[in-house]
Amino acid sequence: MNMHSDPQNDPQSPAPPSTAPSSSDALPEPYRFDDAGALLETHLPFPRRQGKVRDVYDLGDTLMIVSSDRISAFDYILPSGIPGKGELLTSMSRFWFDAIDSGEIGGRLSESGSPLAHHLISTDVPEQVANVVDPTPLQGRIMVTRKAEVVPFECVVRGYLEGSGWRAYQQSGEICGVRLPEGLRQCEQLETPIFTPSTKAEEGHDENVPFDVMVADLGSETAEQLRQMSLTIYEDAAKLASSQGVLIADTKFEFGWCDGRLILIDEVLTPDSSRFWAADEYTPGQAQRSFDKQFVREWLHASDWDRDSVPPPLPKEIVEKTTERYREGAKRLRGEW
């Protein structure tokens, strides 16, 4: 899982107008696919911000977030895509946003006077886009969203001890200032989920920070609201996923200010923002099989790539295995496995 978001692709920030081509420039084709059919690039006639995975277009009053089939590893965008990945990520986000709308996730927040709201308006291709380009490649992979002023922190929640949290625990016995019991094993479930925010870096990696840093930057009321919202969403989502035999080890949420209130933004609880495991395979004390780009990372680790040059293309077998891994996670969540 990619536990930090894409700092170069803040989907709630207005796209810089300079990204729109001038009339004197030759317009590129609106879509570029690789030989396997993965959508690698979009070039639509609207202001755009391009991140590692998503292209974000400013449509005026709203944003259109396009989930491409690009895949990144070790801070590089790989030359090979994962066919269908963009549609899958979008459908998973929609699954969770629908659960929020129904009150299955975050319903408890309404009782406290702070009902949970989010940025998603529609997953249909807007007419203003369909009128100027072939909308077919966009179908199933876009979100039309409200604009928001992004909170400059990743709201990370951990229910299990893995990744950077596991490494921090081994070094100091704590994560982001949260002291944990001694003797915990890799991937062990924590007694209660913990909130471990990180900064949103403009360049390089995000930085895990103590909650006090968030308080100092945002104020105690806003920081506490973000913590409670994040923990509630995680707990409710983990309960829903568990009923389908899926464990959510950890995840990150992003929030923004819209019309004077905090709303949930960005993608939500996808394999690119979360770590999913199969409950029937869970064995604490070792690394788990996860529903994400694990095959890609392992293949790159074993290759002779120096991580300081253009990454090599992925073999067909690795692309196919990674595609199936993403699909398996989605199917398990929907009870289709």
GROMACS .gro file of C-alpha atoms in nm:
model
  337
    1MET     CA    1   0.000   0.000   0.000
    2ASN     CA    2   0.101   0.356  -0.060
    3MET     CA    3   0.041   0.498   0.284
    4HIS     CA    4   0.130   0.854   0.182
    5SER     CA    5  -0.086   1.032  -0.075
    6ASP     CA    6   0.035   1.189  -0.392
    7PRO     CA    7   0.178   1.528  -0.279
    8GLN     CA    8   0.220   1.645  -0.637
    9ASN     CA    9  -0.148   1.570  -0.703
   10ASP     CA   10  -0.357   1.743  -0.441
   11PRO     CA   11  -0.697   1.676  -0.595
   12GLN     CA   12  -0.873   1.956  -0.411
   13SER     CA   13  -0.638   2.236  -0.513
   14PRO     CA   14  -0.741   2.430  -0.824
   15ALA     CA   15  -0.541   2.325  -1.127
   16PRO     CA   16  -0.299   2.593  -1.245
   17PRO     CA   17  -0.429   2.757  -1.562
   18SER     CA   18  -0.083   2.737  -1.718
   19THR     CA   19  -0.133   2.365  -1.772
   20ALA     CA   20  -0.391   2.429  -2.043
   21PRO     CA   21  -0.232   2.425  -2.390
   22SER     CA   22  -0.215   2.752  -2.579
   23SER     CA   23  -0.385   2.785  -2.915
   24SER     CA   24  -0.047   2.776  -3.087
   25ASP     CA   25   0.049   2.441  -2.932
   26ALA     CA   26  -0.026   2.116  -3.108
   27LEU     CA   27  -0.291   1.940  -2.904
   28PRO     CA   28  -0.189   1.589  -2.792
   29GLU     CA   29  -0.423   1.296  -2.829
   30PRO     CA   30  -0.671   1.298  -2.538
   31TYR     CA   31  -0.574   0.946  -2.426
   32ARG     CA   32  -0.257   0.735  -2.431
   33PHE     CA   33  -0.268   0.361  -2.363
   34ASP     CA   34   0.010   0.105  -2.331
   35ASP     CA   35   0.024  -0.220  -2.526
   36ALA     CA   36  -0.178  -0.400  -2.257
   37GLY     CA   37  -0.459  -0.146  -2.282
   38ALA     CA   38  -0.380   0.042  -1.961
   39LEU     CA   39  -0.470   0.412  -1.969
   40LEU     CA   40  -0.145   0.595  -1.896
   41GLU     CA   41  -0.224   0.959  -1.977
   42THR     CA   42  -0.514   1.191  -2.038
   43HIS     CA   43  -0.490   1.527  -2.213
   44LEU     CA   44  -0.828   1.696  -2.202
   45PRO     CA   45  -0.891   2.061  -2.296
   46PHE     CA   46  -0.928   2.180  -1.936
   47PRO     CA   47  -0.674   2.304  -1.680
   48ARG     CA   48  -0.502   1.998  -1.534
   49ARG     CA   49  -0.283   1.885  -1.251
   50GLN     CA   50  -0.113   1.552  -1.303
   51GLY     CA   51  -0.003   1.333  -1.015
   52LYS     CA   52   0.147   0.989  -0.998
   53VAL     CA   53  -0.184   0.814  -1.054
   54ARG     CA   54  -0.457   1.071  -1.107
   55ASP     CA   55  -0.522   1.360  -1.342
   56VAL     CA   56  -0.730   1.639  -1.190
   57TYR     CA   57  -0.920   1.878  -1.414
   58ASP     CA   58  -1.069   2.209  -1.309
   59LEU     CA   59  -1.418   2.234  -1.459
   60GLY     CA   60  -1.497   2.569  -1.302
   61ASP     CA   61  -1.728   2.509  -1.006
   62THR     CA   62  -1.616   2.148  -0.967
   63LEU     CA   63  -1.316   1.919  -1.017
   64MET     CA   64  -1.302   1.602  -1.222
   65ILE     CA   65  -1.058   1.343  -1.083
   66VAL     CA   66  -0.950   1.085  -1.340
   67SER     CA   67  -0.797   0.766  -1.201
   68SER     CA   68  -0.553   0.642  -1.462
   69ASP     CA   69  -0.401   0.294  -1.475
   70ARG     CA   70  -0.056   0.429  -1.386
   71ILE     CA   71   0.126   0.262  -1.102
   72SER     CA   72   0.411   0.400  -0.896
   73ALA     CA   73   0.677   0.242  -0.680
   74PHE     CA   74   0.971   0.387  -0.490
   75ASP     CA   75   0.863   0.739  -0.594
   76TYR     CA   76   0.875   0.654  -0.967
   77ILE     CA   77   0.589   0.623  -1.214
   78LEU     CA   78   0.644   0.294  -1.393
   79PRO     CA   79   0.628   0.270  -1.773
   80SER     CA   80   0.374  -0.012  -1.753
   81GLY     CA   81   0.020   0.035  -1.632
   82ILE     CA   82  -0.226  -0.201  -1.463
   83PRO     CA   83  -0.530  -0.238  -1.693
   84GLY     CA   84  -0.856  -0.161  -1.514
   85LYS     CA   85  -0.688  -0.024  -1.202
   86GLY     CA   86  -0.844   0.321  -1.239
   87GLU     CA   87  -1.197   0.184  -1.267
   88LEU     CA   88  -1.141  -0.043  -0.970
   89LEU     CA   89  -1.011   0.238  -0.745
   90THR     CA   90  -1.303   0.459  -0.842
   91SER     CA   91  -1.560   0.187  -0.777
   92MET     CA   92  -1.408   0.116  -0.436
   93SER     CA   93  -1.419   0.482  -0.338
   94ARG     CA   94  -1.781   0.496  -0.454
   95PHE     CA   95  -1.857   0.188  -0.243
   96TRP     CA   96  -1.734   0.364   0.070
   97PHE     CA   97  -1.893   0.700  -0.013
   98ASP     CA   98  -2.226   0.519  -0.055
   99ALA     CA   99  -2.178   0.361   0.288
  100ILE     CA  100  -2.122   0.710   0.430
  101ASP     CA  101  -2.438   0.839   0.261
  102SER     CA  102  -2.638   0.552   0.409
  103GLY     CA  103  -2.504   0.621   0.758
  104GLU     CA  104  -2.336   0.281   0.781
  105ILE     CA  105  -2.007   0.467   0.809
  106GLY     CA  106  -1.986   0.779   1.021
  107GLY     CA  107  -2.348   0.777   1.127
  108ARG     CA  108  -2.243   0.819   1.489
  109LEU     CA  109  -2.093   1.158   1.405
  110SER     CA  110  -2.440   1.298   1.335
  111GLU     CA  111  -2.535   1.228   1.696
  112SER     CA  112  -2.245   1.445   1.812
  113GLY     CA  113  -2.357   1.735   1.597
  114SER     CA  114  -2.087   1.693   1.330
  115PRO     CA  115  -2.240   1.480   1.052
  116LEU     CA  116  -1.990   1.335   0.807
  117ALA     CA  117  -1.992   1.491   0.460
  118HIS     CA  118  -1.773   1.423   0.159
  119HIS     CA  119  -1.676   1.579  -0.172
  120LEU     CA  120  -1.820   1.330  -0.423
  121ILE     CA  121  -2.097   1.464  -0.646
  122SER     CA  122  -2.110   1.208  -0.927
  123THR     CA  123  -1.917   0.939  -1.110
  124ASP     CA  124  -2.081   1.020  -1.444
  125VAL     CA  125  -1.878   1.195  -1.713
  126PRO     CA  126  -1.995   1.560  -1.719
  127GLU     CA  127  -2.169   1.683  -2.032
  128GLN     CA  128  -1.915   1.963  -2.076
  129VAL     CA  129  -1.643   1.697  -2.106
  130ALA     CA  130  -1.842   1.452  -2.318
  131ASN     CA  131  -1.914   1.733  -2.563
  132VAL     CA  132  -1.546   1.783  -2.650
  133VAL     CA  133  -1.381   1.438  -2.620
  134ASP     CA  134  -1.482   1.076  -2.653
  135PRO     CA  135  -1.607   0.998  -2.300
  136THR     CA  136  -1.574   0.621  -2.331
  137PRO     CA  137  -1.223   0.588  -2.178
  138LEU     CA  138  -1.336   0.800  -1.882
  139GLN     CA  139  -1.643   0.598  -1.794
  140GLY     CA  140  -1.610   0.424  -1.459
  141ARG     CA  141  -1.285   0.598  -1.367
  142ILE     CA  142  -1.382   0.957  -1.282
  143MET     CA  143  -1.519   1.142  -0.981
  144VAL     CA  144  -1.679   1.485  -1.008
  145THR     CA  145  -1.620   1.656  -0.675
  146ARG     CA  146  -1.671   1.972  -0.479
  147LYS     CA  147  -1.373   2.198  -0.435
  148ALA     CA  148  -1.224   2.233  -0.090
  149GLU     CA  149  -0.936   2.399   0.089
  150VAL     CA  150  -0.715   2.103   0.176
  151VAL     CA  151  -0.610   2.042   0.536
  152PRO     CA  152  -0.228   2.011   0.518
  153PHE     CA  153  -0.212   1.680   0.705
  154GLU     CA  154  -0.265   1.315   0.619
  155CYS     CA  155  -0.502   1.161   0.872
  156VAL     CA  156  -0.354   0.815   0.917
  157VAL     CA  157  -0.527   0.550   1.129
  158ARG     CA  158  -0.355   0.224   1.221
  159GLY     CA  159  -0.531  -0.082   1.355
  160TYR     CA  160  -0.241  -0.320   1.301
  161LEU     CA  161   0.136  -0.283   1.332
  162GLU     CA  162   0.297  -0.279   0.988
  163GLY     CA  163   0.487  -0.057   0.744
  164SER     CA  164   0.644   0.263   0.875
  165GLY     CA  165   0.454   0.213   1.202
  166TRP     CA  166   0.621  -0.123   1.258
  167ARG     CA  167   0.963   0.025   1.181
  168ALA     CA  168   0.906   0.316   1.421
  169TYR     CA  169   0.787   0.078   1.694
  170GLN     CA  170   1.099  -0.136   1.656
  171GLN     CA  171   1.317   0.170   1.699
  172SER     CA  172   1.140   0.352   1.981
  173GLY     CA  173   0.839   0.158   2.103
  174GLU     CA  174   0.605   0.429   1.982
  175ILE     CA  175   0.447   0.574   1.669
  176CYS     CA  176   0.407   0.950   1.631
  177GLY     CA  177   0.438   0.994   2.005
  178VAL     CA  178   0.187   0.718   2.086
  179ARG     CA  179   0.352   0.474   2.327
  180LEU     CA  180   0.263   0.110   2.259
  181PRO     CA  181   0.298  -0.200   2.480
  182GLU     CA  182   0.624  -0.393   2.467
  183GLY     CA  183   0.654  -0.722   2.281
  184LEU     CA  184   0.418  -0.656   1.992
  185ARG     CA  185   0.481  -0.857   1.677
  186GLN     CA  186   0.482  -0.747   1.315
  187CYS     CA  187   0.124  -0.711   1.185
  188GLU     CA  188  -0.022  -0.761   1.531
  189GLN     CA  189  -0.362  -0.602   1.593
  190LEU     CA  190  -0.347  -0.304   1.829
  191GLU     CA  191  -0.572  -0.299   2.133
  192THR     CA  192  -0.740   0.011   1.993
  193PRO     CA  193  -0.676   0.191   1.662
  194ILE     CA  194  -0.440   0.487   1.685
  195PHE     CA  195  -0.433   0.819   1.501
  196THR     CA  196  -0.090   0.902   1.358
  197PRO     CA  197  -0.097   1.211   1.134
  198SER     CA  198   0.163   1.304   0.879
  199THR     CA  199   0.247   1.624   0.701
  200LYS     CA  200   0.171   1.668   0.331
  201ALA     CA  201   0.511   1.719   0.174
  202GLU     CA  202   0.545   1.934  -0.137
  203GLU     CA  203   0.852   1.732  -0.233
  204GLY     CA  204   0.976   1.393  -0.119
  205HIS     CA  205   0.806   1.182   0.146
  206ASP     CA  206   0.542   1.288   0.394
  207GLU     CA  207   0.662   1.300   0.754
  208ASN     CA  208   0.490   1.124   1.044
  209VAL     CA  209   0.439   1.371   1.328
  210PRO     CA  210   0.296   1.367   1.681
  211PHE     CA  211  -0.063   1.484   1.726
  212ASP     CA  212   0.070   1.789   1.912
  213VAL     CA  213   0.219   1.917   1.583
  214MET     CA  214  -0.125   1.906   1.423
  215VAL     CA  215  -0.273   2.086   1.724
  216ALA     CA  216  -0.010   2.359   1.706
  217ASP     CA  217  -0.075   2.412   1.334
  218LEU     CA  218  -0.455   2.379   1.316
  219GLY     CA  219  -0.572   2.449   1.669
  220SER     CA  220  -0.699   2.199   1.923
  221GLU     CA  221  -1.064   2.204   1.813
  222THR     CA  222  -0.996   2.130   1.445
  223ALA     CA  223  -0.724   1.875   1.522
  224GLU     CA  224  -0.949   1.687   1.764
  225GLN     CA  225  -1.235   1.690   1.515
  226LEU     CA  226  -1.008   1.541   1.249
  227ARG     CA  227  -0.889   1.274   1.488
  228GLN     CA  228  -1.239   1.174   1.593
  229MET     CA  229  -1.370   1.173   1.236
  230SER     CA  230  -1.077   0.962   1.116
  231LEU     CA  231  -1.105   0.706   1.396
  232THR     CA  232  -1.483   0.678   1.353
  233ILE     CA  233  -1.459   0.624   0.977
  234TYR     CA  234  -1.186   0.363   1.024
  235GLU     CA  235  -1.370   0.175   1.297
  236ASP     CA  236  -1.696   0.164   1.102
  237ALA     CA  237  -1.521   0.067   0.778
  238ALA     CA  238  -1.315  -0.201   0.953
  239LYS     CA  239  -1.635  -0.351   1.095
  240LEU     CA  240  -1.799  -0.355   0.753
  241ALA     CA  241  -1.490  -0.505   0.587
  242SER     CA  242  -1.450  -0.766   0.859
  243SER     CA  243  -1.801  -0.892   0.788
  244GLN     CA  244  -1.673  -0.975   0.438
  245GLY     CA  245  -1.354  -1.140   0.560
  246VAL     CA  246  -1.124  -0.843   0.494
  247LEU     CA  247  -0.898  -0.672   0.748
  248ILE     CA  248  -0.811  -0.303   0.708
  249ALA     CA  249  -0.467  -0.283   0.864
  250ASP     CA  250  -0.424   0.091   0.820
  251THR     CA  251  -0.541   0.374   0.600
  252LYS     CA  252  -0.513   0.744   0.539
  253PHE     CA  253  -0.786   1.004   0.497
  254GLU     CA  254  -0.773   1.358   0.368
  255PHE     CA  255  -1.007   1.638   0.462
  256GLY     CA  256  -1.076   1.987   0.338
  257TRP     CA  257  -1.281   2.293   0.423
  258CYS     CA  258  -1.591   2.344   0.209
  259ASP     CA  259  -1.861   2.599   0.290
  260GLY     CA  260  -1.727   2.643   0.640
  261ARG     CA  261  -1.715   2.274   0.739
  262LEU     CA  262  -1.469   1.987   0.722
  263ILE     CA  263  -1.550   1.727   0.457
  264LEU     CA  264  -1.384   1.402   0.354
  265ILE     CA  265  -1.200   1.438   0.023
  266ASP     CA  266  -0.973   1.241  -0.211
  267GLU     CA  267  -1.000   0.866  -0.269
  268VAL     CA  268  -1.124   0.665   0.028
  269LEU     CA  269  -1.021   0.320   0.151
  270THR     CA  270  -0.868   0.193  -0.172
  271PRO     CA  271  -0.562  -0.033  -0.207
  272ASP     CA  272  -0.360   0.278  -0.296
  273SER     CA  273  -0.447   0.450   0.033
  274SER     CA  274  -0.497   0.150   0.262
  275ARG     CA  275  -0.357  -0.189   0.351
  276PHE     CA  276  -0.607  -0.475   0.308
  277TRP     CA  277  -0.553  -0.835   0.420
  278ALA     CA  278  -0.760  -1.151   0.394
  279ALA     CA  279  -0.890  -1.245   0.738
  280ASP     CA  280  -0.867  -1.617   0.664
  281GLU     CA  281  -0.494  -1.582   0.587
  282TYR     CA  282  -0.402  -1.350   0.874
  283THR     CA  283  -0.099  -1.469   1.073
  284PRO     CA  284   0.060  -1.212   1.308
  285GLY     CA  285   0.437  -1.215   1.345
  286GLN     CA  286   0.511  -1.195   0.973
  287ALA     CA  287   0.433  -0.989   0.663
  288GLN     CA  288   0.086  -1.050   0.518
  289ARG     CA  289  -0.037  -1.095   0.162
  290SER     CA  290  -0.199  -0.765   0.071
  291PHE     CA  291  -0.440  -0.662  -0.203
  292ASP     CA  292  -0.222  -0.401  -0.371
  293LYS     CA  293   0.097  -0.364  -0.575
  294GLN     CA  294   0.293  -0.613  -0.367
  295PHE     CA  295   0.393  -0.816  -0.678
  296VAL     CA  296   0.533  -0.501  -0.839
  297ARG     CA  297   0.745  -0.406  -0.538
  298GLU     CA  298   0.877  -0.759  -0.498
  299TRP     CA  299   0.969  -0.786  -0.867
  300LEU     CA  300   1.148  -0.451  -0.861
  301HIS     CA  301   1.334  -0.553  -0.543
  302ALA     CA  302   1.458  -0.867  -0.716
  303SER     CA  303   1.551  -0.690  -1.042
  304ASP     CA  304   1.879  -0.514  -1.111
  305TRP     CA  305   1.710  -0.173  -1.127
  306ASP     CA  306   1.917   0.080  -0.930
  307ARG     CA  307   1.618   0.298  -0.824
  308ASP     CA  308   1.808   0.598  -0.958
  309SER     CA  309   1.711   0.572  -1.324
  310VAL     CA  310   1.404   0.515  -1.540
  311PRO     CA  311   1.228   0.200  -1.412
  312PRO     CA  312   1.207  -0.104  -1.639
  313PRO     CA  313   0.879  -0.218  -1.798
  314LEU     CA  314   0.691  -0.477  -1.597
  315PRO     CA  315   0.671  -0.832  -1.733
  316LYS     CA  316   0.327  -0.940  -1.852
  317GLU     CA  317   0.303  -1.194  -1.569
  318ILE     CA  318   0.359  -0.927  -1.301
  319VAL     CA  319   0.098  -0.699  -1.459
  320GLU     CA  320  -0.155  -0.984  -1.468
  321LYS     CA  321  -0.087  -1.093  -1.108
  322THR     CA  322  -0.112  -0.734  -0.983
  323THR     CA  323  -0.440  -0.683  -1.171
  324GLU     CA  324  -0.584  -0.996  -1.014
  325ARG     CA  325  -0.466  -0.892  -0.667
  326TYR     CA  326  -0.650  -0.559  -0.693
  327ARG     CA  327  -0.963  -0.734  -0.821
  328GLU     CA  328  -0.957  -0.993  -0.545
  329GLY     CA  329  -0.960  -0.726  -0.276
  330ALA     CA  330  -1.253  -0.547  -0.436
  331LYS     CA  331  -1.449  -0.870  -0.483
  332ARG     CA  332  -1.393  -0.976  -0.123
  333LEU     CA  333  -1.521  -0.642   0.005
  334ARG     CA  334  -1.837  -0.672  -0.204
  335GLY     CA  335  -1.897  -1.030  -0.091
  336GLU     CA  336  -1.833  -1.163  -0.443
  337TRP     CA  337  -1.531  -1.381  -0.361
   0.00000   0.00000   0.00000
